[in-house]
Amino acid sequence: MGSSPRRQALTLEDYYAGVVARDIAVLPRALTLVESIRSEHQLLAEQLMTRILPHTGQSIRVGITGPPGVGKSTFIEALGMHLVRLGRKVAVLAVDPSSGVSGGSILGDKTRMSHLSAEPNAFIRPSPSAGTLGGVARKTRETMLICEAAGFDVVLVETVGVGQSETMVAEMTDCFLALMMPGSGDELQGIKRGLLELVDVIAVNKADGANRQPAEVAARQLERILHALSSQPDESPAVLTCSALEHKSIDEVWNAIEQRHEKAKKLGLVEQRRRRQSARWMWSIVDEQLRNAVHDSPAVAKIREDLENKVLDGVLAPEAAARSILEACGLKVGKT
């Protein structure tokens, strides 16, 4: 038996034309290109990202977070189906900092959102297994821009992890939605720990059956706490209840997101936020590339084991070892 024919390599023009035309044969290959760690692929990906930039920025970027068990996948599918029925084109992306460590199923999201994944105007892309949160989030941002260039006008970015991943998702979206559960005090503590600084809309999910009344109570409690904690009560996050399982009030949640986005857009805040995000992403890429260059340096490889052993034995301070590593890469390190 002969080997299967090798796929023809695509040129920059092939990738560009395929993305802007939303060619379903080219789009996944473009996303695989930007997720690749091979140097030749990264160079081509950078050229592609620069080429598609004029076609980006026309979507509403929504970050979505919530504790385990809150029904995020069910909610995202319900919201996605609602948007598709409105004539929108929806891309769902995930930021999962554990993907590179746990080796979780990359088909998990598509399996959980089977109805949405079957829609021609919807696209679901799991996070790449980049091993570190920064790497995953950077690839997710590039995926988001490619999806925008392909004509998806709503991008839903799901944070699978907690803490830093929430901040990462907030740093690449226009509006941040937090899903909460009825009858739990955890969400109140979460807001006190800093979610208030990120969130624009809160939806208490699972407001159905016996949970309907507890969901309403939780929503009112959240509103009171948010007003008390906010320095500008009029700008407090919108708080709603919904049932993703029964597809109830999903439209109200979307209306709240859209209203927030439109108000921010009219005030010029969306454009300001995106400009700041781009600058921060530039420096995050610099940090990542420097870290990779240090780890891949032949000069560092020669001294790495010796320095690690000295640090482990307590005969060399980590600061001194770090200085030796950076100087081996030709980086001049000033006094801190």
Tab-separated table of C-alpha atoms in Angstrom:
chain	number	residue	atom	x	y	z
A	1	MET	CA	0.000	0.000	0.000
A	2	GLY	CA	1.288	3.440	-0.916
A	3	SER	CA	1.363	6.272	1.573
A	4	SER	CA	-1.443	8.841	1.464
A	5	PRO	CA	-0.656	11.908	-0.656
A	6	ARG	CA	0.810	14.800	1.292
A	7	ARG	CA	-1.335	17.926	1.499
A	8	GLN	CA	-0.085	20.742	-0.672
A	9	ALA	CA	1.572	23.526	1.305
A	10	LEU	CA	-0.332	26.789	1.299
A	11	THR	CA	1.235	30.147	0.521
A	12	LEU	CA	0.588	33.343	2.463
A	13	GLU	CA	-1.832	34.402	-0.261
A	14	ASP	CA	-3.641	31.038	-0.041
A	15	TYR	CA	-4.097	31.434	3.706
A	16	TYR	CA	-5.197	35.060	3.425
A	17	ALA	CA	-7.715	34.445	0.642
A	18	GLY	CA	-9.098	31.369	2.388
A	19	VAL	CA	-9.568	33.127	5.732
A	20	VAL	CA	-11.345	36.228	4.401
A	21	ALA	CA	-13.563	33.998	2.239
A	22	ARG	CA	-14.336	31.784	5.282
A	23	ASP	CA	-13.211	28.753	3.273
A	24	ILE	CA	-13.898	25.796	5.588
A	25	ALA	CA	-10.991	23.881	4.048
A	26	VAL	CA	-8.462	26.651	4.713
A	27	LEU	CA	-9.702	28.143	8.008
A	28	PRO	CA	-8.711	25.176	10.224
A	29	ARG	CA	-5.302	25.026	8.531
A	30	ALA	CA	-4.768	28.736	9.229
A	31	LEU	CA	-5.581	28.171	12.890
A	32	THR	CA	-3.218	25.186	13.031
A	33	LEU	CA	-0.544	27.421	11.496
A	34	VAL	CA	-0.793	30.070	14.240
A	35	GLU	CA	-0.799	27.355	16.912
A	36	SER	CA	2.378	25.745	15.554
A	37	ILE	CA	5.625	26.081	17.504
A	38	ARG	CA	7.820	25.510	14.429
A	39	SER	CA	9.867	28.632	13.621
A	40	GLU	CA	9.059	28.610	9.900
A	41	HIS	CA	5.341	28.356	10.714
A	42	GLN	CA	5.580	31.175	13.248
A	43	LEU	CA	7.116	33.513	10.681
A	44	LEU	CA	4.372	32.732	8.164
A	45	ALA	CA	1.758	33.107	10.916
A	46	GLU	CA	3.110	36.567	11.804
A	47	GLN	CA	2.844	37.594	8.156
A	48	LEU	CA	-0.705	36.251	7.992
A	49	MET	CA	-1.735	38.066	11.190
A	50	THR	CA	-0.407	41.366	9.808
A	51	ARG	CA	-2.199	40.778	6.504
A	52	ILE	CA	-5.605	40.072	8.053
A	53	LEU	CA	-5.526	42.922	10.601
A	54	PRO	CA	-7.626	45.285	8.424
A	55	HIS	CA	-10.385	42.649	8.426
A	56	THR	CA	-10.480	42.295	12.216
A	57	GLY	CA	-12.161	44.232	15.008
A	58	GLN	CA	-15.751	44.057	13.788
A	59	SER	CA	-17.004	41.485	16.286
A	60	ILE	CA	-18.295	41.696	19.833
A	61	ARG	CA	-15.748	39.865	21.997
A	62	VAL	CA	-17.332	38.319	25.079
A	63	GLY	CA	-15.433	36.566	27.864
A	64	ILE	CA	-17.389	33.998	29.881
A	65	THR	CA	-16.402	32.549	33.251
A	66	GLY	CA	-18.046	30.616	36.063
A	67	PRO	CA	-17.352	27.994	38.724
A	68	PRO	CA	-17.425	24.238	37.973
A	69	GLY	CA	-20.976	22.916	37.767
A	70	VAL	CA	-22.502	26.249	36.799
A	71	GLY	CA	-23.416	24.924	33.345
A	72	LYS	CA	-21.046	26.971	31.184
A	73	SER	CA	-21.126	24.668	28.173
A	74	THR	CA	-24.931	24.408	28.268
A	75	PHE	CA	-25.185	28.190	28.568
A	76	ILE	CA	-22.699	28.884	25.766
A	77	GLU	CA	-24.515	26.497	23.462
A	78	ALA	CA	-27.882	28.095	24.322
A	79	LEU	CA	-26.452	31.577	23.760
A	80	GLY	CA	-24.758	30.491	20.541
A	81	MET	CA	-27.973	28.975	19.182
A	82	HIS	CA	-29.862	32.173	20.082
A	83	LEU	CA	-27.284	34.273	18.230
A	84	VAL	CA	-27.302	32.008	15.179
A	85	ARG	CA	-31.098	32.352	15.021
A	86	LEU	CA	-30.602	36.132	15.064
A	87	GLY	CA	-28.425	35.769	11.966
A	88	ARG	CA	-25.110	36.213	13.759
A	89	LYS	CA	-21.978	34.205	13.019
A	90	VAL	CA	-20.546	32.830	16.255
A	91	ALA	CA	-17.078	31.558	17.165
A	92	VAL	CA	-16.519	29.833	20.531
A	93	LEU	CA	-12.951	29.688	21.839
A	94	ALA	CA	-11.618	28.267	25.092
A	95	VAL	CA	-8.708	29.257	27.307
A	96	ASP	CA	-7.705	26.210	29.345
A	97	PRO	CA	-4.422	26.554	31.242
A	98	SER	CA	-4.500	22.859	32.165
A	99	SER	CA	-4.819	21.569	28.599
A	100	GLY	CA	-1.091	21.147	28.077
A	101	VAL	CA	-0.641	19.427	31.416
A	102	SER	CA	-3.660	17.177	31.758
A	103	GLY	CA	-3.903	16.176	28.119
A	104	GLY	CA	-7.658	16.632	28.257
A	105	SER	CA	-9.762	15.746	25.240
A	106	ILE	CA	-9.567	18.508	22.643
A	107	LEU	CA	-12.948	17.351	21.362
A	108	GLY	CA	-14.604	17.914	24.721
A	109	ASP	CA	-16.121	21.273	23.794
A	110	LYS	CA	-17.556	20.008	20.525
A	111	THR	CA	-18.987	16.959	22.251
A	112	ARG	CA	-20.715	19.091	24.877
A	113	MET	CA	-22.017	21.573	22.288
A	114	SER	CA	-23.184	19.122	19.655
A	115	HIS	CA	-26.122	21.224	18.433
A	116	LEU	CA	-24.092	24.416	18.074
A	117	SER	CA	-21.155	22.669	16.405
A	118	ALA	CA	-23.545	21.398	13.715
A	119	GLU	CA	-24.572	24.949	12.781
A	120	PRO	CA	-22.898	26.280	9.599
A	121	ASN	CA	-22.670	29.777	11.110
A	122	ALA	CA	-20.972	28.570	14.291
A	123	PHE	CA	-17.386	27.531	14.920
A	124	ILE	CA	-15.961	25.905	18.070
A	125	ARG	CA	-12.218	25.793	18.672
A	126	PRO	CA	-10.686	24.224	21.804
A	127	SER	CA	-7.623	25.842	23.311
A	128	PRO	CA	-4.255	24.699	21.964
A	129	SER	CA	-2.158	22.579	24.302
A	130	ALA	CA	0.577	25.161	24.754
A	131	GLY	CA	1.469	24.059	28.258
A	132	THR	CA	1.468	27.511	29.829
A	133	LEU	CA	-1.383	29.916	30.333
A	134	GLY	CA	0.384	32.754	28.527
A	135	GLY	CA	1.013	30.605	25.463
A	136	VAL	CA	-2.533	29.289	25.382
A	137	ALA	CA	-4.016	32.755	25.756
A	138	ARG	CA	-1.775	34.242	23.044
A	139	LYS	CA	-2.820	31.557	20.583
A	140	THR	CA	-6.448	32.100	21.576
A	141	ARG	CA	-6.125	35.814	20.797
A	142	GLU	CA	-4.653	35.050	17.366
A	143	THR	CA	-7.435	32.532	16.758
A	144	MET	CA	-9.966	35.211	17.713
A	145	LEU	CA	-8.526	37.653	15.165
A	146	ILE	CA	-8.566	35.020	12.415
A	147	CYS	CA	-12.200	34.227	13.238
A	148	GLU	CA	-13.029	37.926	12.986
A	149	ALA	CA	-11.296	38.167	9.611
A	150	ALA	CA	-13.362	35.164	8.527
A	151	GLY	CA	-16.549	37.089	9.275
A	152	PHE	CA	-17.592	35.779	12.691
A	153	ASP	CA	-19.232	38.805	14.332
A	154	VAL	CA	-19.562	37.381	17.849
A	155	VAL	CA	-16.607	35.699	19.565
A	156	LEU	CA	-17.306	33.922	22.858
A	157	VAL	CA	-14.111	33.210	24.818
A	158	GLU	CA	-14.634	30.693	27.611
A	159	THR	CA	-12.256	30.563	30.541
A	160	VAL	CA	-11.993	26.972	31.702
A	161	GLY	CA	-9.619	27.700	34.548
A	162	VAL	CA	-9.850	30.216	37.367
A	163	GLY	CA	-7.886	33.198	38.648
A	164	GLN	CA	-5.227	34.168	36.128
A	165	SER	CA	-7.168	32.715	33.200
A	166	GLU	CA	-10.054	35.060	34.033
A	167	THR	CA	-7.697	38.022	33.860
A	168	MET	CA	-6.257	36.747	30.569
A	169	VAL	CA	-9.717	36.426	29.013
A	170	ALA	CA	-10.740	39.874	30.281
A	171	GLU	CA	-7.587	41.214	28.606
A	172	MET	CA	-8.714	40.025	25.172
A	173	THR	CA	-12.465	40.750	25.247
A	174	ASP	CA	-14.831	43.744	25.255
A	175	CYS	CA	-17.374	42.456	27.753
A	176	PHE	CA	-16.971	39.936	30.580
A	177	LEU	CA	-19.842	37.707	31.708
A	178	ALA	CA	-19.799	35.744	34.960
A	179	LEU	CA	-22.173	32.816	35.433
A	180	MET	CA	-23.256	32.094	39.005
A	181	MET	CA	-25.251	29.357	40.690
A	182	PRO	CA	-28.325	29.870	42.896
A	183	GLY	CA	-28.137	29.114	46.614
A	184	SER	CA	-24.357	29.398	46.897
A	185	GLY	CA	-22.305	31.905	48.810
A	186	ASP	CA	-19.150	31.211	46.813
A	187	GLU	CA	-20.003	33.745	44.132
A	188	LEU	CA	-20.223	36.513	46.718
A	189	GLN	CA	-16.710	35.753	47.954
A	190	GLY	CA	-15.535	35.586	44.343
A	191	ILE	CA	-16.717	39.111	43.690
A	192	LYS	CA	-14.911	40.344	46.807
A	193	ARG	CA	-11.707	38.697	45.544
A	194	GLY	CA	-11.605	40.834	42.429
A	195	LEU	CA	-14.151	39.616	39.915
A	196	LEU	CA	-15.889	42.976	40.317
A	197	GLU	CA	-13.001	44.653	38.504
A	198	LEU	CA	-13.473	42.406	35.479
A	199	VAL	CA	-17.167	41.601	35.163
A	200	ASP	CA	-19.760	43.566	33.160
A	201	VAL	CA	-22.745	41.214	33.367
A	202	ILE	CA	-23.656	38.513	35.899
A	203	ALA	CA	-26.169	35.776	35.072
A	204	VAL	CA	-27.439	33.432	37.773
A	205	ASN	CA	-27.943	30.246	35.763
A	206	LYS	CA	-30.148	27.220	36.497
A	207	ALA	CA	-33.129	29.442	37.382
A	208	ASP	CA	-35.595	26.635	36.698
A	209	GLY	CA	-37.766	24.259	38.720
A	210	ALA	CA	-37.052	24.403	42.440
A	211	ASN	CA	-34.068	26.666	41.772
A	212	ARG	CA	-36.109	29.506	40.294
A	213	GLN	CA	-36.787	31.280	43.591
A	214	PRO	CA	-33.271	30.746	45.039
A	215	ALA	CA	-31.860	32.144	41.774
A	216	GLU	CA	-33.921	35.316	42.144
A	217	VAL	CA	-32.818	35.671	45.774
A	218	ALA	CA	-29.164	35.195	44.783
A	219	ALA	CA	-29.509	37.799	42.029
A	220	ARG	CA	-30.938	40.393	44.432
A	221	GLN	CA	-28.173	39.635	46.956
A	222	LEU	CA	-25.563	40.103	44.250
A	223	GLU	CA	-27.072	43.422	43.204
A	224	ARG	CA	-26.983	44.748	46.765
A	225	ILE	CA	-23.382	43.640	47.306
A	226	LEU	CA	-22.240	45.056	43.965
A	227	HIS	CA	-23.815	48.421	44.738
A	228	ALA	CA	-22.135	48.431	48.148
A	229	LEU	CA	-18.711	47.516	46.758
A	230	SER	CA	-18.767	49.743	43.683
A	231	SER	CA	-17.460	53.286	43.797
A	232	GLN	CA	-19.878	54.054	40.949
A	233	PRO	CA	-23.131	52.175	41.684
A	234	ASP	CA	-24.651	53.316	38.376
A	235	GLU	CA	-21.875	51.446	36.566
A	236	SER	CA	-22.331	48.219	38.532
A	237	PRO	CA	-22.592	44.991	36.508
A	238	ALA	CA	-26.043	44.052	35.264
A	239	VAL	CA	-27.431	41.076	37.222
A	240	LEU	CA	-29.947	38.690	35.650
A	241	THR	CA	-31.285	35.160	36.055
A	242	CYS	CA	-31.565	32.603	33.271
A	243	SER	CA	-31.993	28.923	32.520
A	244	ALA	CA	-29.676	27.593	29.843
A	245	LEU	CA	-31.311	24.171	30.144
A	246	GLU	CA	-34.755	25.566	29.339
A	247	HIS	CA	-33.422	28.352	27.083
A	248	LYS	CA	-35.160	30.965	29.242
A	249	SER	CA	-34.007	34.592	29.444
A	250	ILE	CA	-30.946	33.858	27.296
A	251	ASP	CA	-32.102	36.732	25.084
A	252	GLU	CA	-32.153	39.060	28.102
A	253	VAL	CA	-28.581	38.151	28.980
A	254	TRP	CA	-27.474	38.861	25.420
A	255	ASN	CA	-29.393	42.163	25.381
A	256	ALA	CA	-27.555	43.215	28.561
A	257	ILE	CA	-24.195	42.356	26.949
A	258	GLU	CA	-25.092	44.195	23.758
A	259	GLN	CA	-26.297	47.282	25.631
A	260	ARG	CA	-23.058	47.455	27.613
A	261	HIS	CA	-21.028	47.048	24.433
A	262	GLU	CA	-22.982	49.682	22.501
A	263	LYS	CA	-22.691	52.219	25.322
A	264	ALA	CA	-18.932	51.634	25.611
A	265	LYS	CA	-18.561	51.842	21.826
A	266	LYS	CA	-20.369	55.194	21.628
A	267	LEU	CA	-18.091	56.590	24.337
A	268	GLY	CA	-15.017	55.352	22.480
A	269	LEU	CA	-14.134	52.999	25.329
A	270	VAL	CA	-14.073	49.827	23.213
A	271	GLU	CA	-11.468	51.285	20.864
A	272	GLN	CA	-9.382	52.564	23.788
A	273	ARG	CA	-9.537	49.201	25.521
A	274	ARG	CA	-8.515	47.295	22.406
A	275	ARG	CA	-5.561	49.596	21.781
A	276	ARG	CA	-4.313	49.057	25.332
A	277	GLN	CA	-4.864	45.312	24.970
A	278	SER	CA	-2.770	45.215	21.780
A	279	ALA	CA	0.119	46.994	23.482
A	280	ARG	CA	-0.026	44.645	26.479
A	281	TRP	CA	-0.154	41.642	24.164
A	282	MET	CA	2.933	42.891	22.361
A	283	TRP	CA	4.888	42.887	25.621
A	284	SER	CA	3.480	39.519	26.681
A	285	ILE	CA	4.755	38.068	23.402
A	286	VAL	CA	8.158	39.677	24.041
A	287	ASP	CA	8.230	38.061	27.490
A	288	GLU	CA	7.280	34.668	26.056
A	289	GLN	CA	9.800	34.826	23.217
A	290	LEU	CA	12.597	35.878	25.592
A	291	ARG	CA	11.787	32.988	27.917
A	292	ASN	CA	11.826	30.550	24.983
A	293	ALA	CA	15.106	31.975	23.671
A	294	VAL	CA	16.743	31.567	27.075
A	295	HIS	CA	15.569	27.964	27.445
A	296	ASP	CA	16.691	27.092	23.904
A	297	SER	CA	20.106	28.773	24.152
A	298	PRO	CA	23.091	26.406	23.659
A	299	ALA	CA	25.130	28.631	26.006
A	300	VAL	CA	22.505	28.195	28.728
A	301	ALA	CA	22.393	24.442	28.122
A	302	LYS	CA	26.110	24.225	29.027
A	303	ILE	CA	25.713	25.866	32.446
A	304	ARG	CA	22.134	25.020	33.308
A	305	GLU	CA	22.688	21.776	35.232
A	306	ASP	CA	25.590	23.189	37.241
A	307	LEU	CA	23.644	26.326	38.210
A	308	GLU	CA	20.531	24.321	39.133
A	309	ASN	CA	22.571	22.013	41.353
A	310	LYS	CA	24.238	24.943	43.116
A	311	VAL	CA	20.846	26.557	43.758
A	312	LEU	CA	19.435	23.234	44.987
A	313	ASP	CA	22.434	22.789	47.316
A	314	GLY	CA	22.002	26.276	48.697
A	315	VAL	CA	25.474	27.459	47.687
A	316	LEU	CA	24.276	29.945	45.048
A	317	ALA	CA	21.478	32.460	45.313
A	318	PRO	CA	18.731	32.124	42.635
A	319	GLU	CA	19.270	35.806	41.743
A	320	ALA	CA	22.956	35.179	40.979
A	321	ALA	CA	22.132	32.076	38.962
A	322	ALA	CA	19.512	33.981	36.987
A	323	ARG	CA	22.051	36.710	36.239
A	324	SER	CA	24.545	34.100	34.936
A	325	ILE	CA	21.878	32.595	32.671
A	326	LEU	CA	20.865	35.941	31.195
A	327	GLU	CA	24.481	37.002	30.690
A	328	ALA	CA	25.155	33.694	28.905
A	329	CYS	CA	22.448	34.789	26.426
A	330	GLY	CA	24.246	38.086	25.904
A	331	LEU	CA	21.757	40.094	27.932
A	332	LYS	CA	23.164	42.834	30.090
A	333	VAL	CA	21.493	42.737	33.483
A	334	GLY	CA	21.417	45.902	35.556
A	335	LYS	CA	21.370	46.000	39.311
A	336	THR	CA	17.918	45.582	40.826
